[in-house]
CSV table of C-alpha atoms in Angstrom, one decimal:
chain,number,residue,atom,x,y,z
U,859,UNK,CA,132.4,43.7,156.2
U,860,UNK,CA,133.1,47.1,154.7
U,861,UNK,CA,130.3,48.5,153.1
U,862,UNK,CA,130.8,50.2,150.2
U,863,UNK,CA,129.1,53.6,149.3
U,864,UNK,CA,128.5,54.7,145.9
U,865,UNK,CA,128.2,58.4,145.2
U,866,UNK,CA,126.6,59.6,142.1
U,867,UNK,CA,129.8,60.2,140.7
U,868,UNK,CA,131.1,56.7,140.5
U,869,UNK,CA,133.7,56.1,138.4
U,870,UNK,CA,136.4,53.9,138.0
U,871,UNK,CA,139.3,56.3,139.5
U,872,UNK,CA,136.7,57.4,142.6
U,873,UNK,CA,136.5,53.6,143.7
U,874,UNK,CA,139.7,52.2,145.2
U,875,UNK,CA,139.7,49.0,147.2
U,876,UNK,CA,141.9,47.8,150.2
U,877,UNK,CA,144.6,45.4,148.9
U,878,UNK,CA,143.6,43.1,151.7
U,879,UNK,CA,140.0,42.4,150.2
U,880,UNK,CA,141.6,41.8,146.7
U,881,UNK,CA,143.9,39.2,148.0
U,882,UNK,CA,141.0,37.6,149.7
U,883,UNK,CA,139.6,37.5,146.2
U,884,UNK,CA,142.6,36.0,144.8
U,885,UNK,CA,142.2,33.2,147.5
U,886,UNK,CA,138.6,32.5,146.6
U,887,UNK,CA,136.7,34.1,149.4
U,888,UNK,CA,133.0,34.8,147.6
U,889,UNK,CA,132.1,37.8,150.5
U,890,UNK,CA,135.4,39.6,149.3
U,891,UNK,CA,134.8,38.5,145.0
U,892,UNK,CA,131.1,40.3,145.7
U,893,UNK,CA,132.7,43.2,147.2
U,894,UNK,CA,134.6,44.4,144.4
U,895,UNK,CA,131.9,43.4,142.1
U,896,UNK,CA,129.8,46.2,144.4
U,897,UNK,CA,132.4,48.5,143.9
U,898,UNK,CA,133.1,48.3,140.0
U,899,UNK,CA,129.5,47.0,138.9
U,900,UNK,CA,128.6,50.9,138.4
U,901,UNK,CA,131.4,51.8,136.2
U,902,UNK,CA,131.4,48.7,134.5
U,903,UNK,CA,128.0,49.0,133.9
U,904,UNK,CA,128.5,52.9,132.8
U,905,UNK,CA,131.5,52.3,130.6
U,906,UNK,CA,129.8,49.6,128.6
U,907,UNK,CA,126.1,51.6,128.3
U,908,UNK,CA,128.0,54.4,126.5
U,909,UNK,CA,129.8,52.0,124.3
U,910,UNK,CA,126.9,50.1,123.5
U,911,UNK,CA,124.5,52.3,123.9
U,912,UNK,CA,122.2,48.9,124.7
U,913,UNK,CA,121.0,48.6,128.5
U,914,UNK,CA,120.7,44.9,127.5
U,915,UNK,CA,124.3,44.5,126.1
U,916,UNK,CA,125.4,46.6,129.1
U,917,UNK,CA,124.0,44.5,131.7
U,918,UNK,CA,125.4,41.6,129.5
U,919,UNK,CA,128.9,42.9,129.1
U,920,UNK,CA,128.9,43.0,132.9
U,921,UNK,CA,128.1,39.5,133.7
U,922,UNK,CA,130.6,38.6,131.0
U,923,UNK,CA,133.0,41.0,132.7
U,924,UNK,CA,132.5,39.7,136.5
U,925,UNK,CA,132.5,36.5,135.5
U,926,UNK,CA,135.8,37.1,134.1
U,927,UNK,CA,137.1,38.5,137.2
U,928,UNK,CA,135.4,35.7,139.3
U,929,UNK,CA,137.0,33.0,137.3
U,930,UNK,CA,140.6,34.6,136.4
U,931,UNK,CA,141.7,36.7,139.2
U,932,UNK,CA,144.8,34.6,139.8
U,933,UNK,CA,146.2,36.1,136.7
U,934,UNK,CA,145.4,39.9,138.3
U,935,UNK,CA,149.4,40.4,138.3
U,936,UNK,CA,149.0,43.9,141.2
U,937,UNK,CA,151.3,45.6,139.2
U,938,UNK,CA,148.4,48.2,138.9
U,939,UNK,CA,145.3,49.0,140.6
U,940,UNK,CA,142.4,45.8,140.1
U,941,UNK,CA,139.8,48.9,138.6
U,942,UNK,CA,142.6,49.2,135.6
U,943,UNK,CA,142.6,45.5,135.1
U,944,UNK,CA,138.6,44.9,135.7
U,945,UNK,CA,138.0,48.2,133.5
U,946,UNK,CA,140.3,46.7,130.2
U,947,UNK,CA,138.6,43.1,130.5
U,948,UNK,CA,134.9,45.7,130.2
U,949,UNK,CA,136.5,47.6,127.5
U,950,UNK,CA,138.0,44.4,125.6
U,951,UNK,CA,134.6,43.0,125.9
U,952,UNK,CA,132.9,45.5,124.6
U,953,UNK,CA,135.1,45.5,121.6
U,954,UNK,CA,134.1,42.2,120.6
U,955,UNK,CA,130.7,42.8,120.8
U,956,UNK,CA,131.3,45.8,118.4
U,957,UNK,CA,133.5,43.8,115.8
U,958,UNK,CA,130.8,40.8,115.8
U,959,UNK,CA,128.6,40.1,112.8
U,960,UNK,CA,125.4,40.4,114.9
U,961,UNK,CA,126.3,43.7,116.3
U,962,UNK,CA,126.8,45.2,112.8
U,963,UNK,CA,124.0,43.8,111.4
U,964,UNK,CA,121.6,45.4,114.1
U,965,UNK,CA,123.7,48.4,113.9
U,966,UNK,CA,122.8,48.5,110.2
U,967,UNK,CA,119.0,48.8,110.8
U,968,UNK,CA,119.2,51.8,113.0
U,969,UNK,CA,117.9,54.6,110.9
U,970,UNK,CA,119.2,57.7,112.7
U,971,UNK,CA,123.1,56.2,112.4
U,972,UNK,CA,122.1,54.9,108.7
U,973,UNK,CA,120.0,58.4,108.1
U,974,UNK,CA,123.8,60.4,109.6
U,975,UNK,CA,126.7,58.5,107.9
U,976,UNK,CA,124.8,58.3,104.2
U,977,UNK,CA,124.3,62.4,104.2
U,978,UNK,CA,127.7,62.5,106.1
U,979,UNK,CA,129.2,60.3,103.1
U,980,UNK,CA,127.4,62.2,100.1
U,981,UNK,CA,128.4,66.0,101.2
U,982,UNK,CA,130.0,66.9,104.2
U,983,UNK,CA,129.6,67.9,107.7
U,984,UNK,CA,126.9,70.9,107.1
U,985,UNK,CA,124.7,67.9,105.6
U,986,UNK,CA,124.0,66.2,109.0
U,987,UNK,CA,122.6,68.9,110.8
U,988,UNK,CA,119.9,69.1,108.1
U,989,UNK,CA,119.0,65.5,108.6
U,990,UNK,CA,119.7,65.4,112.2
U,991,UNK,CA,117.2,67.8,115.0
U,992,UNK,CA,118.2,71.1,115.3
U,993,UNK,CA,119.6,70.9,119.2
U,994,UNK,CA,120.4,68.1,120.7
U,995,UNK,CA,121.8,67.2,123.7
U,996,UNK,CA,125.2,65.9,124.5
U,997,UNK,CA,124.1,62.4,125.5
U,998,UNK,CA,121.9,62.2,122.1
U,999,UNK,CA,124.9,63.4,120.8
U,1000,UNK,CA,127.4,60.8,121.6
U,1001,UNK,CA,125.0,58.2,121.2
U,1002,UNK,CA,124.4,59.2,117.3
U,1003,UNK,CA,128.2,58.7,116.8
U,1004,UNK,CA,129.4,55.6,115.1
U,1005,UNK,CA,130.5,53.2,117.3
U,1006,UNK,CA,134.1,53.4,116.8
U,1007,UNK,CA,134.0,57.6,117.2
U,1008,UNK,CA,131.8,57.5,120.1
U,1009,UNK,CA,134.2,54.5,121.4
U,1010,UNK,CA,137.3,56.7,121.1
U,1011,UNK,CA,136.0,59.9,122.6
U,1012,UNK,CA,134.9,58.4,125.4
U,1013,UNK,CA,138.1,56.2,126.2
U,1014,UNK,CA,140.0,59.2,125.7
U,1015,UNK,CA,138.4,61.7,127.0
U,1016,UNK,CA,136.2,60.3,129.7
U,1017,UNK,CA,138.3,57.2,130.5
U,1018,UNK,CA,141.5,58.9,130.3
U,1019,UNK,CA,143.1,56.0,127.8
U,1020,UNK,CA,146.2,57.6,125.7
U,1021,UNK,CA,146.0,57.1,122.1
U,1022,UNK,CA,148.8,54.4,122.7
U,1023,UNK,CA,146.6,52.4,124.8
U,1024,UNK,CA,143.3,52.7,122.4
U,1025,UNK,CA,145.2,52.2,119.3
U,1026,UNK,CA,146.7,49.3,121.2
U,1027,UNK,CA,143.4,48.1,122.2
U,1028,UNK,CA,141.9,48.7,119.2
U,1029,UNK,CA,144.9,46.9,116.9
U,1030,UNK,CA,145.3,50.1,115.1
U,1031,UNK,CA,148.0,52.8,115.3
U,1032,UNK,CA,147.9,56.2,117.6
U,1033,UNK,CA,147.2,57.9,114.4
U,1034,UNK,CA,144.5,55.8,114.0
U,1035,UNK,CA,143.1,57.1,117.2
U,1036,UNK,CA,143.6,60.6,116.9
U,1037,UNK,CA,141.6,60.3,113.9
U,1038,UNK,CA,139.0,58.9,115.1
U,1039,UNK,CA,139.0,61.9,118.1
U,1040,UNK,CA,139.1,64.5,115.9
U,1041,UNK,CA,136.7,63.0,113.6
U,1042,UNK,CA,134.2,62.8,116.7
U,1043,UNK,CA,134.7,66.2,118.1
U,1044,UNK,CA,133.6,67.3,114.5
U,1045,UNK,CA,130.3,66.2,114.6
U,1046,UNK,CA,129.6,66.2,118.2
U,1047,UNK,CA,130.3,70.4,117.4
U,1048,UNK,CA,128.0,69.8,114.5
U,1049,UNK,CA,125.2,67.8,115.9
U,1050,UNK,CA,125.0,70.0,118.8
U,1051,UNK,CA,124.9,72.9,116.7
U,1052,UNK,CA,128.2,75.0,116.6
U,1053,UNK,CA,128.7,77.2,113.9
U,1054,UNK,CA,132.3,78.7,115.0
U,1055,UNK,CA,133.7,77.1,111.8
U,1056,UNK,CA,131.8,79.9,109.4
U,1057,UNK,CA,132.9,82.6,111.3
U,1058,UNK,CA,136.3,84.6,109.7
U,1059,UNK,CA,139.5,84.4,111.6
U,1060,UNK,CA,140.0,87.4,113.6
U,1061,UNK,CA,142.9,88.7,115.2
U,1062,UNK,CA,142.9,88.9,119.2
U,1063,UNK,CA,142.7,92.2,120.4
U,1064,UNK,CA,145.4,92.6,123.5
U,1065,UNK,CA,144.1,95.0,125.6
U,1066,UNK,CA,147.2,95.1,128.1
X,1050,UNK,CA,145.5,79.2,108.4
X,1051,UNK,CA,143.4,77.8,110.8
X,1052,UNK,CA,144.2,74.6,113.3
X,1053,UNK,CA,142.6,71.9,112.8
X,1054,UNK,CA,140.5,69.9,115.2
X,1055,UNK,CA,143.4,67.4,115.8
X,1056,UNK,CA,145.9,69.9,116.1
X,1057,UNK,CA,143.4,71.4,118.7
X,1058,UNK,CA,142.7,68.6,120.0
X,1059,UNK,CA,146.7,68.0,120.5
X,1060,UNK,CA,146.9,71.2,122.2
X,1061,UNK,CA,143.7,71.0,124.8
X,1062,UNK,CA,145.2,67.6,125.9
X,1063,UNK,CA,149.3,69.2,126.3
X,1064,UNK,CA,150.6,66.9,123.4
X,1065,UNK,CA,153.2,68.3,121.9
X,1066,UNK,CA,152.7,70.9,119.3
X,1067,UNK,CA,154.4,73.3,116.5
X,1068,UNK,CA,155.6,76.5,118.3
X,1069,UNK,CA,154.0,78.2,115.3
X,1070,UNK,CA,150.7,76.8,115.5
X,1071,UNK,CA,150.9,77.3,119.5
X,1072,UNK,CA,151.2,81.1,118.8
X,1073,UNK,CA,148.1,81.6,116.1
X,1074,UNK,CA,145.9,79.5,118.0
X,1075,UNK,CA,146.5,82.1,121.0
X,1076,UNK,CA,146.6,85.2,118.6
X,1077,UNK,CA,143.3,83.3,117.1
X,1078,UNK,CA,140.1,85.0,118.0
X,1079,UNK,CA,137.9,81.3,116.0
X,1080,UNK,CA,140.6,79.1,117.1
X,1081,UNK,CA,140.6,80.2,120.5
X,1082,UNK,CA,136.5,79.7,120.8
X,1083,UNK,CA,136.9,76.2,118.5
X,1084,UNK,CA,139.7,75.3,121.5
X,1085,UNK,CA,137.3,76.4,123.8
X,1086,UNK,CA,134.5,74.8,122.9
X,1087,UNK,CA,136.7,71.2,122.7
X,1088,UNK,CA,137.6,71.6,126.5
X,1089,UNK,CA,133.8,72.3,127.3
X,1090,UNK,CA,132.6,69.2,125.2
X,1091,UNK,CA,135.1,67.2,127.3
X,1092,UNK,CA,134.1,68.5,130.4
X,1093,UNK,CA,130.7,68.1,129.7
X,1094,UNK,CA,131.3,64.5,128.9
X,1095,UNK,CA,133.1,64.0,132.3
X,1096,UNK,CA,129.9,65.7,133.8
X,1097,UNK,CA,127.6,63.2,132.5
X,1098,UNK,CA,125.3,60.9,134.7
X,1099,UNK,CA,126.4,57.7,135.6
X,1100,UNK,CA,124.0,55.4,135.2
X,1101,UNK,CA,124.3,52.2,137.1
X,1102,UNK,CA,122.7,48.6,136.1
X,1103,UNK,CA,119.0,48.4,137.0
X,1104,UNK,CA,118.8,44.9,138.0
X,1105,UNK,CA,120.9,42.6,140.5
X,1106,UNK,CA,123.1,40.7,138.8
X,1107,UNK,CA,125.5,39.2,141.5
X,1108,UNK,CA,123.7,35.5,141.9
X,1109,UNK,CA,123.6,35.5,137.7
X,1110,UNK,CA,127.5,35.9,137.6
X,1111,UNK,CA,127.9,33.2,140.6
X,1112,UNK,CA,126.1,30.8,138.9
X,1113,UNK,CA,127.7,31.6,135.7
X,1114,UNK,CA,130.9,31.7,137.3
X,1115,UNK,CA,129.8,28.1,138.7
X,1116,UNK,CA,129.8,29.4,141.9
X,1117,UNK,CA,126.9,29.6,143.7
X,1118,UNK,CA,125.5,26.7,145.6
X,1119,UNK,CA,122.8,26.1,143.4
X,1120,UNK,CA,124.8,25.7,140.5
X,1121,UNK,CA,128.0,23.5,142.2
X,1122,UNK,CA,124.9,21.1,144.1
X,1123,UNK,CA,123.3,21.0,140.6
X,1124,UNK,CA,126.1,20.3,138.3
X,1125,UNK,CA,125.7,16.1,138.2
X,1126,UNK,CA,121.8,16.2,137.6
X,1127,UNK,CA,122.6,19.0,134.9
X,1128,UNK,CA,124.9,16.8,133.5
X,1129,UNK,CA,122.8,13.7,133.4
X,1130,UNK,CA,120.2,16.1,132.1
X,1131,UNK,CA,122.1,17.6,129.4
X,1132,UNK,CA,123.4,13.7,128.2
X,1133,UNK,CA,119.3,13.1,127.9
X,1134,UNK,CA,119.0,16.4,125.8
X,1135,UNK,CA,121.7,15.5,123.7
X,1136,UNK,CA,120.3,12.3,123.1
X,1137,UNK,CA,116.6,13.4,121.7
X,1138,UNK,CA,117.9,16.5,119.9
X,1139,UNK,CA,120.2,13.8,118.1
X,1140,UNK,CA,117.4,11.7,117.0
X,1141,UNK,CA,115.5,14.2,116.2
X,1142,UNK,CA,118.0,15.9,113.8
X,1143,UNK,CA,118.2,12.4,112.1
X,1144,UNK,CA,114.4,12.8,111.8
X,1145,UNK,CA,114.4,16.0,110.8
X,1146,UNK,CA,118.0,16.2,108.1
X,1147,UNK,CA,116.8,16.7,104.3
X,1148,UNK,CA,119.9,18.4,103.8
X,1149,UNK,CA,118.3,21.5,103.9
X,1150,UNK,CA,120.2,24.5,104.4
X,1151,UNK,CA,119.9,26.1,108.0
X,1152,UNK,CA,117.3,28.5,107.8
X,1153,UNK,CA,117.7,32.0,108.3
X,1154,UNK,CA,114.4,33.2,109.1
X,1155,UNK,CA,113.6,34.8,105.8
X,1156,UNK,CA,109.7,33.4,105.5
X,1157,UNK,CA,108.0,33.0,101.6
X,1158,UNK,CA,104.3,34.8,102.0
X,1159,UNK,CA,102.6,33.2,99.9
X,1160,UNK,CA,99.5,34.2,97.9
X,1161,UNK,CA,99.1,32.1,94.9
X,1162,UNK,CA,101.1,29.1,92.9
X,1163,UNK,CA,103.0,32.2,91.2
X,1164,UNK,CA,104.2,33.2,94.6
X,1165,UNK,CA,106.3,29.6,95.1
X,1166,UNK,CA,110.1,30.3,94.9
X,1167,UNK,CA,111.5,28.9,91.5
X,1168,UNK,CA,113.1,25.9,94.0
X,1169,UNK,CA,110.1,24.6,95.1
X,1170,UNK,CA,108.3,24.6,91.5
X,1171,UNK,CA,111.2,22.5,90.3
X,1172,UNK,CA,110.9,20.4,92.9
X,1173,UNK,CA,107.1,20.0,92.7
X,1174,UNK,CA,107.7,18.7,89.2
X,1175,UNK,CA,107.8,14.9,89.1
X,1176,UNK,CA,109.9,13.1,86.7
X,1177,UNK,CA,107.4,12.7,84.3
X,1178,UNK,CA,107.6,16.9,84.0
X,1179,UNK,CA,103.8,17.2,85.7
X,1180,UNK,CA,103.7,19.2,88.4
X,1181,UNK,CA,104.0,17.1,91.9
X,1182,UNK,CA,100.9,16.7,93.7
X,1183,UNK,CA,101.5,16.7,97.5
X,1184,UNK,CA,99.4,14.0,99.4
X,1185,UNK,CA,97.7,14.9,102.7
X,1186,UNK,CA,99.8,12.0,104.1
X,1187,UNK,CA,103.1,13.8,103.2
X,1188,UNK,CA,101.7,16.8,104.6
X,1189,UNK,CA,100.3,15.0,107.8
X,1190,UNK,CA,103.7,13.7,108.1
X,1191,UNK,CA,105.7,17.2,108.4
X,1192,UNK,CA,102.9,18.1,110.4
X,1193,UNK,CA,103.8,15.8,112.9
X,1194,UNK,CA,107.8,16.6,112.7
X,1195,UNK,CA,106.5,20.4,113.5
X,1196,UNK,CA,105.3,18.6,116.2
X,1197,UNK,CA,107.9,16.7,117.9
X,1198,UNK,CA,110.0,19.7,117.4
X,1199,UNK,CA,108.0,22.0,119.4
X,1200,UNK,CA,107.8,19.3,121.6
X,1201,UNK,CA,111.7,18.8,122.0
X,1202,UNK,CA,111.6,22.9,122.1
X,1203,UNK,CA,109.7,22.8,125.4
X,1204,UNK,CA,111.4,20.1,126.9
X,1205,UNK,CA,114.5,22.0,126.6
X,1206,UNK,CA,115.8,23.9,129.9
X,1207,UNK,CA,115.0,27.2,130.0
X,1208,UNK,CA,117.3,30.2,128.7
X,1209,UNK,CA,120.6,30.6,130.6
X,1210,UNK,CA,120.8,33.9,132.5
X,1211,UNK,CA,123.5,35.0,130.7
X,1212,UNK,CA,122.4,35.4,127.4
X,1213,UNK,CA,124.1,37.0,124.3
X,1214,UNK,CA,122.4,39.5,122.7
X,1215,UNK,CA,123.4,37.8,119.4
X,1216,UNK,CA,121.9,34.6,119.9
X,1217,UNK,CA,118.9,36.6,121.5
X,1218,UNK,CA,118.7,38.0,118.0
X,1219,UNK,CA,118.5,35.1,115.8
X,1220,UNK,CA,115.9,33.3,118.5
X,1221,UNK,CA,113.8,36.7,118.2
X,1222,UNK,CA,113.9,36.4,114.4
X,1223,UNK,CA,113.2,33.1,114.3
X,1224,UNK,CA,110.1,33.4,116.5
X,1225,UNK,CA,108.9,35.8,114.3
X,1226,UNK,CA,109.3,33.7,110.7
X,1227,UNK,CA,107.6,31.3,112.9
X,1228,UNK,CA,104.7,33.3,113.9
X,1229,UNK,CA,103.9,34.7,109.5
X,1230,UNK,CA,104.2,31.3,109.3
X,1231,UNK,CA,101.6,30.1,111.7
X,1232,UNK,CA,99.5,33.3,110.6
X,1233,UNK,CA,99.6,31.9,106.9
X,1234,UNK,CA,98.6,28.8,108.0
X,1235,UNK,CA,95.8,29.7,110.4
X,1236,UNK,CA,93.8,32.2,108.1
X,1237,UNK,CA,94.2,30.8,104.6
X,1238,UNK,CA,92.0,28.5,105.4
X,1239,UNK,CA,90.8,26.5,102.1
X,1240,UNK,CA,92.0,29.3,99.8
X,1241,UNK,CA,95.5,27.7,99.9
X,1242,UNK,CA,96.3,24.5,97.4
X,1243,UNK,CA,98.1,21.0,98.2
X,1244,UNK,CA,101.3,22.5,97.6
X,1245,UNK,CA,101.4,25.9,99.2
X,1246,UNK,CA,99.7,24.3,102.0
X,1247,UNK,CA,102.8,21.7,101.8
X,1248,UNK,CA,105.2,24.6,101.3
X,1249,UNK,CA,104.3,26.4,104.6
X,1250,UNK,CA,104.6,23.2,106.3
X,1251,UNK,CA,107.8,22.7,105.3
X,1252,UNK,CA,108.9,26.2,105.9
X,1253,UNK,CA,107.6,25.8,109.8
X,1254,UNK,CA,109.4,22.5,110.0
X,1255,UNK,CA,112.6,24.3,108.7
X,1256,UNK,CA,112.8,27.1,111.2
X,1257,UNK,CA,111.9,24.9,114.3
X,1258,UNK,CA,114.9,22.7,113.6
X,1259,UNK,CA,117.1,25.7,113.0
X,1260,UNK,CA,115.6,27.2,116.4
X,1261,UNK,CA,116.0,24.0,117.9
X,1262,UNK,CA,119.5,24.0,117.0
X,1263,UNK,CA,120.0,27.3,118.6
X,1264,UNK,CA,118.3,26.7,121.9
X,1265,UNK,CA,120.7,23.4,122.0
X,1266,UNK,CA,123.6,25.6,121.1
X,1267,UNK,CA,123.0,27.8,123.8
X,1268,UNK,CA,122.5,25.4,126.3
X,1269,UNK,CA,126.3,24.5,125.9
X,1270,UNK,CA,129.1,25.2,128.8
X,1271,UNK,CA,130.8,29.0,127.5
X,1272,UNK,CA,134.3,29.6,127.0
X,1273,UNK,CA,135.0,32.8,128.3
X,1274,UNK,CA,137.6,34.1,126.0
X,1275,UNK,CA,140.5,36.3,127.8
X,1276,UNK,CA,142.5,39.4,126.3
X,1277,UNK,CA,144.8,41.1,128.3
């Protein structure tokens, strides 16, 4: 059996997986199903943490997401690598998890989101770092986004997705997307306390 | 004129951009940093930890999957066992219906006859327009349905492993309208009348059937929905 190492870096374009094993997956063999469950369960697990932000809806997310695999693999087509596939059936979950009724409504009791968009909403960007810490850190950062922000900065810019394949994924246009990215770059600079917006436009001095 | 953060953004991932806009940003001492700092904040994203799941989940998904052993040896006695379930959660929601809405957990504290929601005064009032005087027989009686339910709660199999954080919600919420409810009950004491006494009562017997109902709704077979 091949053993499978994780590094600390796992993620889905560091794991690859021999084509034999996922063809002995497609046939049903349980030793080869649980080795590419070993070898995505990390960035599965990872992917759907930072777009839930949950540890329980994560680890949920990744049952629902094996379970998928384990049960339609036949329709796995080859036609690109199985982390692409097993990585869109996470992100799809996750998606309806975020669009559901529930999620919302918990969403809607969390007072540092609540406490962010109302100020956000009444005046401007300057507004949230009065409400918000003064210095926090990246992962506090992203996790005070709004769900749909924090889920397009990290699909593009962690995930690699284009804005094609989020707006695609998302039912909305590229437009749509890049939006949503700039919008999150904004107050990712805000919450984490960049200034560089006050400061006048000054020419580049060339000093060859 | 400064870029903007998309057209930044544009130019930090090598979409295409205005020639014009290419050459400020460069001759830009702000634009440069704000470019700047968008590459570092995406770096520093790809530099963050990843964090792995903190429990084994592999047997879960098998037996979700209807895979494992367990669950493919098991499936006829779960099946005979789910008929029998069926069964008594049947005739107990004959027992239970009063066409009452299904409740959503929102408990009535109540403190005095003023407290009672303008529903249940109009119902406490007989046809003869004086107010309805609950017997202890009537209030024996949903006693008794809070009850069976709890009973037909614990008979019930236990949670499925894979559970939706959702329906974990609405059983947590429901637990806890439960529990006021149960507080009321136990620490009014005599300072509660007929009718507020029959008023918790049939607030308890309200959310057991509707946590009933979930349990039972839980315990059915998923449909795993696929998007490509």
């Amino acid at each position: 059996m091949q053993r499978i190492k994780h590094s600390k870096m796992t993620r889905f374009i560091d794991c690859r997986l021999d084509d034999a094993i996922v063809k002995r997956a497609r046939r049903g063999d349980l030793k080869a199903h649980e080795l590419v469950y070993r070898t995505f369960s990390v960035p599965v697990y990872n992917l759907a943490l930072r777009m839930m932000r949950q540890a329980a809806a994560a680890d949920e997310i990744l049952q629902e997401t094996f379970v998928e695999v384990l049960t339609k693999i036949d329709s796995f087509r080859g036609d690109a690598p199985i982390g692409a596939w097993i990585r869109r059936i996470a992100v799809n979950k996750c998606l309806m998890q975020l669009r559901s009724v529930w999620h919302q409504r918990v969403r809607s009791l969390e007072p540092v989101l609540e406490a962010a968009e109302t100020v956000e909403l009444a005046s401007g960007d300057r507004a949230i770092s009065e409400t918000v810490t003064d210095r926090m850190d990246l992962e506090t950062a992203l996790d005070a986004l709004p769900p749909i922000s924090r889920t397009v900065v990290w699909l593009h810019d962690v995930e690699g997705y284009t804005h094609n394949e989020i707006g695609e994924l998302m039912g909305k246009s590229v437009s749509f997307s890049k939006s949503q990215l700039a919008r999150a770059h904004k107050r990712l600079q805000v919450t984490l306390g960049n200034r560089s917006k006050d400061k006048p436009c000054m020419q580049v001095s060339n000093n060859c | 004129m400064h870029a903007s953060i998309e057209q930044l953004l544009s130019l930090r991932d090598g979409d295409a951009v205005d020639n014009g806009l290419q050459q400020h940003v460069h001759s830009c001492a702000l634009c440069l940093e704000r470019l700047d700092e968008l590459i570092a904040i995406r770096d520093e994203l790809r530099r963050m930890p990843v964090k792995g799941p903190q429990h084994e989940h592999w047997p879960e998904i098998l037996e979700a999957a209807g895979m494992s052993k367990a669950s493919t040896g098991a499936k006829r006695h779960t099946w005979y066992a789910g008929v029998g379930l069926a069964a008594s959660v049947l005739l107990v929601s004959v027992v239970v219906i009063n066409q009452r809405p299904m409740d959503t957990g929102h408990v009535d504290v109540i403190t005095s006859d003023n407290d009672l929601p303008e529903s249940a005064q109009v119902d406490d009032v007989a046809d003869n327009g004086q107010s309805r005087k609950w017997t202890t027989e009537e209030i024996e009686a949903l006693v008794a349905r809070s009850q069976r339910l709890e009973q037909t709660l614990s008979a019930m199999p236990r949670r499925p492993s894979v559970k939706r954080a959702s329906t974990s919600d609405t059983i947590m919420g429901l637990q806890q309208s439960i529990a006021m409810v149960d507080y009321q009950i136990n620490y009014s004491g005599n300072a509660v009348t007929q009718q507020q006494s029959q008023r918790l009562w049939q607030q308890r017997v309200d959310l057991m059937n509707s946590l009933v109902s979930v349990r039972y709704a839980e315990t059915q077979p998923r449909r795993i929905a696929s998007r490509r």
